[in-house]
Amino acid sequence: MTRFDPFPLIRSVGLDGMLVTFADTMTEQSNRAALAFRGALHEAGWEGVVESSTSLASAYLRFDPLRLSHAEVQARLAALLAERDWYAAPLPSGRKLWRVPTVYGTDLAPQLEDAAMAAGLDVGEAIRRLGKSRVRVLTIGFAPGQPYLGPLAPEFDIPRLQQLTPMVPEGALVCAIRQLIVFAGPTPTGWRHIGQTAFRCFRPGMEPTFALNPGDEMMFEPIERAELDHIRAHNEDGTGGATVEEIAA
C-alpha cells in the first residue's frame, strides 16, 4: 500500500466512533482514499455499525459499543486497510456528474475580478478555466447538503479574504484554496464570490433532501444573466437548470 507516513491512522472518537485518516491535508489522493474506504465500509455491512461518513481526508464509523468492542472495530478496520492501496482505489459506483448553469461576475458575483487577479489571470481566462473545470464533491458539510468541491488547478490556490463578506445568497459559487463551494443558503463567507447559480443543494420536503453525495462531480458552465433569470422563474425542482448523468464505473 502507498503510505504517507504516519498515515493512514485509526483513532477512537468518543465511546462509539472510529476515524480513519489518510492525510493531514486534503489532496486528490487522500480524498479518493477516504471516499473509497467509506464505500468499502458500506459494502461490508458489518453488524453493529450504525453509520459511516467522510470528511476531506478521513472516513468515520459509528458503531454500537454493546455489540462491537473498540478493539474488534479497530482490528477490522486495520484488516480492511491492508487489503489494497486506498490512495489509488477506484471511487465508489453510483456517482453523478452535474452540469450547472452559472453566471460568472457581474453584480451577482462581484468578487470574480479579484479572484482572477489573485490567480494571475484576466477575467475572461478565469471564466474559461473555471467553466471547464470538473470538480469532485470532496465532502458535505458546514450546512445541510453543502458541498466542498475540488481540487481546482494550482493557479486557483488563492487565499481566503482577510475580512468576511457579510452575506452571499443561496446558490453562490465561491472560491479559495483550490476549492469551490455552492452555498446551501444565505451566509457570510471569507471565500470570494465568483459565480451565481440557481442550484439548491438543500431541498427540504423533496426526495432526496440533499441533491449531492460525496464523490459526485460538478461543472459550472457559463451562461448570461438573462438565462439565469429564466431558470430562476422555472426552478420548481431546485436543479437550477442543471443536467445530471451517471458516471460510468
Coordinates of N, CA, C and O in Angstrom, one line a residue, residues 47-144:
E47 N -22.4 -5.9 11.0 CA -23.5 -5.8 12.0 C -22.9 -5.0 13.2 O -21.8 -5.2 13.6
G48 N -23.8 -4.1 13.7 CA -23.4 -3.3 14.8 C -22.9 -1.9 14.4 O -22.7 -1.0 15.2
V49 N -22.7 -1.7 13.1 CA -22.3 -0.4 12.6 C -23.5 0.4 12.4 O -24.5 0.0 11.7
V50 N -23.6 1.6 12.9 CA -24.7 2.5 12.9 C -24.7 3.4 11.7 O -25.7 3.6 11.0
E51 N -23.5 4.0 11.4 CA -23.4 4.9 10.2 C -22.0 5.1 9.9 O -21.1 4.8 10.7
S52 N -21.7 5.6 8.6 CA -20.4 6.0 8.2 C -20.5 7.2 7.4 O -21.5 7.5 6.8
S53 N -19.4 8.0 7.3 CA -19.4 9.2 6.6 C -17.9 9.6 6.3 O -17.0 8.9 6.7
T54 N -17.8 10.6 5.5 CA -16.4 11.1 5.1 C -16.3 12.5 5.4 O -17.2 13.3 5.4
S55 N -15.0 13.0 5.6 CA -14.6 14.4 5.6 C -13.6 14.5 4.4 O -13.5 13.6 3.6
L56 N -12.9 15.6 4.4 CA -12.0 15.8 3.2 C -11.0 14.7 3.1 O -10.6 14.4 2.0
A57 N -10.4 14.2 4.2 CA -9.4 13.2 4.1 C -9.5 12.1 5.1 O -8.6 11.4 5.4
S58 N -10.7 11.8 5.6 CA -11.0 10.8 6.6 C -12.3 10.1 6.4 O -13.2 10.7 5.7
A59 N -12.4 8.9 6.9 CA -13.7 8.2 6.9 C -14.0 7.9 8.4 O -13.2 7.5 9.2
Y60 N -15.3 8.1 8.7 CA -15.8 8.0 10.1 C -16.7 6.8 10.2 O -17.5 6.6 9.3
L61 N -16.6 6.1 11.3 CA -17.5 4.9 11.5 C -18.1 5.0 12.9 O -17.4 5.2 13.9
R62 N -19.4 5.0 13.0 CA -20.1 5.0 14.3 C -20.7 3.6 14.5 O -21.3 3.1 13.6
F63 N -20.5 3.0 15.7 CA -20.9 1.7 16.0 C -21.6 1.6 17.3 O -21.5 2.5 18.2
D64 N -22.3 0.5 17.6 CA -23.0 0.2 18.8 C -22.0 -0.5 19.7 O -21.6 -1.7 19.5
P65 N -21.5 0.1 20.8 CA -20.4 -0.5 21.6 C -21.0 -1.7 22.4 O -20.2 -2.4 23.0
L66 N -22.3 -1.9 22.5 CA -22.8 -3.0 23.2 C -22.7 -4.3 22.3 O -22.9 -5.4 22.7
R67 N -22.5 -4.0 21.0 CA -22.4 -5.2 20.0 C -21.0 -5.3 19.5 O -20.6 -6.5 19.1
L68 N -20.2 -4.3 19.4 CA -18.9 -4.3 18.9 C -18.0 -3.6 19.9 O -18.3 -2.5 20.3
S69 N -16.8 -4.2 20.2 CA -15.8 -3.5 21.1 C -14.9 -2.6 20.2 O -14.8 -2.8 19.0
H70 N -14.3 -1.7 20.9 CA -13.3 -0.8 20.2 C -12.2 -1.7 19.5 O -11.8 -1.4 18.4
A71 N -11.7 -2.7 20.3 CA -10.7 -3.5 19.8 C -11.1 -4.3 18.5 O -10.3 -4.4 17.6
E72 N -12.3 -4.8 18.5 CA -12.8 -5.5 17.4 C -12.9 -4.6 16.2 O -12.5 -5.0 15.0
V73 N -13.5 -3.4 16.4 CA -13.6 -2.5 15.2 C -12.3 -2.1 14.7 O -12.0 -2.0 13.5
Q74 N -11.3 -1.8 15.6 CA -10.0 -1.4 15.2 C -9.3 -2.5 14.4 O -8.7 -2.2 13.3
A75 N -9.5 -3.7 14.8 CA -8.9 -4.9 14.1 C -9.5 -5.0 12.7 O -8.8 -5.3 11.7
R76 N -10.8 -4.9 12.6 CA -11.5 -5.0 11.3 C -11.0 -3.8 10.4 O -10.8 -4.1 9.2
L77 N -10.9 -2.6 10.9 CA -10.5 -1.5 10.1 C -9.1 -1.7 9.6 O -8.8 -1.4 8.4
A78 N -8.2 -2.2 10.5 CA -6.8 -2.4 10.1 C -6.7 -3.5 9.0 O -5.9 -3.4 8.0
A79 N -7.5 -4.5 9.1 CA -7.5 -5.6 8.1 C -8.0 -5.1 6.8 O -7.5 -5.4 5.7
L80 N -9.1 -4.2 6.8 CA -9.6 -3.6 5.6 C -8.6 -2.7 4.9 O -8.4 -2.7 3.7
L81 N -7.9 -1.9 5.7 CA -6.9 -1.0 5.2 C -5.8 -1.8 4.5 O -5.2 -1.3 3.5
A82 N -5.5 -3.0 5.0 CA -4.4 -3.7 4.4 C -4.7 -4.4 3.1 O -3.8 -4.9 2.4
E83 N -6.0 -4.4 2.7 CA -6.4 -5.1 1.5 C -6.0 -4.5 0.2 O -5.8 -5.2 -0.8
R84 N -5.7 -3.2 0.2 CA -5.4 -2.5 -1.1 C -4.7 -1.2 -0.8 O -4.7 -0.7 0.3
D85 N -4.3 -0.5 -1.9 CA -3.8 0.8 -1.9 C -5.0 1.8 -2.0 O -5.4 2.0 -3.1
W86 N -5.5 2.2 -0.9 CA -6.7 3.1 -1.0 C -6.5 4.4 -1.6 O -7.4 5.0 -2.1
Y87 N -5.2 4.9 -1.6 CA -4.9 6.2 -2.3 C -5.1 6.1 -3.8 O -5.2 7.1 -4.5
A88 N -5.0 4.9 -4.3 CA -5.2 4.7 -5.8 C -6.5 3.9 -6.1 O -6.6 3.4 -7.2
A89 N -7.3 3.7 -5.1 CA -8.5 2.9 -5.3 C -9.6 3.5 -6.2 O -9.7 4.8 -6.3
P90 N -10.3 2.8 -6.9 CA -11.4 3.4 -7.7 C -12.4 4.0 -6.8 O -12.7 3.6 -5.7
L91 N -13.0 5.1 -7.3 CA -14.1 5.7 -6.5 C -15.3 4.9 -6.5 O -15.6 4.1 -7.4
P92 N -16.2 5.1 -5.5 CA -17.4 4.2 -5.4 C -18.3 4.4 -6.6 O -18.3 5.4 -7.3
S93 N -19.1 3.4 -6.9 CA -20.1 3.5 -8.0 C -21.3 4.3 -7.6 O -21.4 4.7 -6.5
G94 N -22.1 4.6 -8.6 CA -23.3 5.4 -8.4 C -23.1 6.9 -8.3 O -24.0 7.6 -8.0
R95 N -21.9 7.3 -8.7 CA -21.7 8.8 -8.7 C -22.3 9.5 -9.9 O -22.6 8.8 -10.9
K96 N -22.6 10.8 -9.8 CA -23.2 11.6 -10.8 C -22.4 12.8 -11.2 O -21.6 13.3 -10.4
L97 N -22.6 13.2 -12.4 CA -22.0 14.4 -12.9 C -23.1 15.4 -13.2 O -24.0 15.2 -13.9
W98 N -22.9 16.6 -12.5 CA -23.9 17.7 -12.6 C -23.2 18.8 -13.4 O -22.1 19.2 -13.1
R99 N -23.9 19.3 -14.4 CA -23.5 20.5 -15.2 C -24.5 21.6 -14.8 O -25.6 21.6 -15.1
V100 N -23.9 22.6 -14.1 CA -24.7 23.7 -13.5 C -24.6 25.0 -14.2 O -23.5 25.5 -14.3
P101 N -25.6 25.6 -14.8 CA -25.5 26.9 -15.4 C -25.1 27.9 -14.4 O -25.7 28.0 -13.3
T102 N -24.2 28.8 -14.8 CA -23.6 29.7 -13.8 C -23.3 31.0 -14.5 O -22.7 31.1 -15.5
V103 N -23.7 32.1 -13.8 CA -23.3 33.5 -14.2 C -22.0 33.8 -13.4 O -22.0 33.8 -12.2
Y104 N -21.0 34.1 -14.2 CA -19.7 34.5 -13.6 C -19.6 36.0 -13.5 O -19.9 36.7 -14.5
G105 N -19.2 36.6 -12.4 CA -19.0 38.0 -12.3 C -20.4 38.8 -12.3 O -21.4 38.2 -11.8
T106 N -20.4 39.9 -12.9 CA -21.5 40.9 -12.8 C -21.7 41.3 -11.4 O -21.0 40.9 -10.4
D107 N -22.8 42.0 -11.1 CA -23.1 42.4 -9.8 C -23.6 41.2 -9.0 O -23.7 41.3 -7.7
L108 N -23.9 40.1 -9.6 CA -24.4 38.9 -8.9 C -23.3 38.2 -8.2 O -23.5 37.5 -7.2
A109 N -22.1 38.3 -8.7 CA -20.9 37.7 -8.1 C -19.7 38.6 -8.3 O -18.8 38.5 -9.1
P110 N -19.7 39.7 -7.4 CA -18.8 40.8 -7.6 C -17.3 40.6 -7.3 O -16.5 41.5 -7.5
Q111 N -16.9 39.4 -6.8 CA -15.5 39.2 -6.5 C -14.7 38.3 -7.5 O -13.6 37.9 -7.2
L112 N -15.3 38.1 -8.7 CA -14.6 37.4 -9.7 C -13.3 38.0 -10.1 O -12.3 37.4 -10.3
E113 N -13.4 39.3 -10.4 CA -12.2 40.0 -10.9 C -11.1 39.9 -9.8 O -9.9 39.7 -10.2
D114 N -11.4 40.1 -8.6 CA -10.4 39.9 -7.5 C -9.8 38.5 -7.5 O -8.6 38.3 -7.3
A115 N -10.7 37.5 -7.7 CA -10.2 36.1 -7.7 C -9.3 35.9 -8.9 O -8.3 35.2 -8.8
A116 N -9.7 36.4 -10.0 CA -8.9 36.2 -11.2 C -7.5 36.8 -11.1 O -6.5 36.3 -11.4
M117 N -7.5 38.0 -10.5 CA -6.2 38.7 -10.2 C -5.3 37.9 -9.3 O -4.1 37.7 -9.5
A118 N -5.9 37.3 -8.2 CA -5.2 36.5 -7.3 C -4.6 35.3 -8.0 O -3.6 34.8 -7.5
A119 N -5.3 34.8 -9.0 CA -4.9 33.6 -9.7 C -3.9 33.9 -10.8 O -3.4 33.0 -11.5
G120 N -3.7 35.2 -11.1 CA -2.8 35.7 -12.1 C -3.4 35.6 -13.5 O -2.7 35.4 -14.5
L121 N -4.7 35.7 -13.6 CA -5.4 35.6 -14.9 C -6.2 36.8 -15.2 O -6.7 37.5 -14.2
D122 N -6.5 37.0 -16.4 CA -7.6 38.0 -16.7 C -8.9 37.4 -16.5 O -9.1 36.1 -16.4
V123 N -10.0 38.2 -16.5 CA -11.3 37.7 -16.1 C -11.8 36.6 -17.2 O -12.3 35.6 -16.8
G124 N -11.6 36.9 -18.4 CA -12.0 36.0 -19.5 C -11.4 34.6 -19.4 O -12.1 33.6 -19.5
E125 N -10.1 34.6 -19.1 CA -9.4 33.4 -19.0 C -9.8 32.6 -17.7 O -9.9 31.4 -17.7
A126 N -10.0 33.4 -16.6 CA -10.5 32.8 -15.4 C -11.9 32.1 -15.6 O -12.1 30.9 -15.2
I127 N -12.8 32.7 -16.3 CA -14.1 32.1 -16.6 C -13.9 30.9 -17.5 O -14.6 29.9 -17.2
R128 N -13.0 31.0 -18.5 CA -12.8 29.8 -19.4 C -12.3 28.6 -18.6 O -12.9 27.5 -18.7
R129 N -11.3 28.8 -17.7 CA -10.8 27.7 -17.0 C -11.8 27.2 -15.9 O -11.9 26.0 -15.7
L130 N -12.4 28.1 -15.2 CA -13.4 27.6 -14.2 C -14.6 26.9 -14.9 O -15.0 25.9 -14.4
G131 N -15.0 27.4 -16.0 CA -16.1 26.7 -16.7 C -15.8 25.4 -17.3 O -16.7 24.5 -17.5
K132 N -14.5 25.1 -17.5 CA -14.1 23.8 -18.0 C -13.7 22.8 -16.9 O -13.4 21.7 -17.1
S133 N -13.6 23.3 -15.7 CA -13.1 22.5 -14.5 C -14.2 21.5 -14.1 O -15.3 21.9 -13.9
R134 N -13.7 20.3 -13.9 CA -14.6 19.2 -13.5 C -14.1 18.9 -12.1 O -13.0 18.3 -11.9
V135 N -14.9 19.2 -11.1 CA -14.5 19.1 -9.7 C -15.4 18.0 -9.0 O -16.5 17.8 -9.3
R136 N -14.8 17.4 -7.9 CA -15.4 16.4 -7.2 C -16.0 17.0 -5.9 O -15.5 17.9 -5.3
V137 N -17.2 16.4 -5.5 CA -17.7 16.7 -4.2 C -16.8 16.0 -3.2 O -16.9 14.8 -3.0
L138 N -16.0 16.7 -2.6 CA -15.0 16.2 -1.7 C -15.6 15.7 -0.4 O -15.3 14.7 0.2
T139 N -16.6 16.5 0.1 CA -17.3 16.2 1.3 C -18.6 17.1 1.4 O -18.6 18.1 0.6
I140 N -19.5 16.8 2.2 CA -20.7 17.6 2.5 C -20.5 18.1 3.9 O -20.2 17.3 4.9
G141 N -20.7 19.4 4.1 CA -20.5 19.9 5.5 C -20.8 21.4 5.6 O -21.1 22.1 4.7
F142 N -20.7 21.9 6.8 CA -20.9 23.3 7.3 C -22.3 23.6 7.3 O -22.8 24.2 8.3
A143 N -23.1 23.3 6.3 CA -24.5 23.5 6.3 C -25.2 22.3 5.6 O -24.5 21.5 4.8
P144 N -26.5 22.0 5.8 CA -27.1 20.8 5.2 C -27.0 20.8 3.7 O -27.3 21.7 3.0

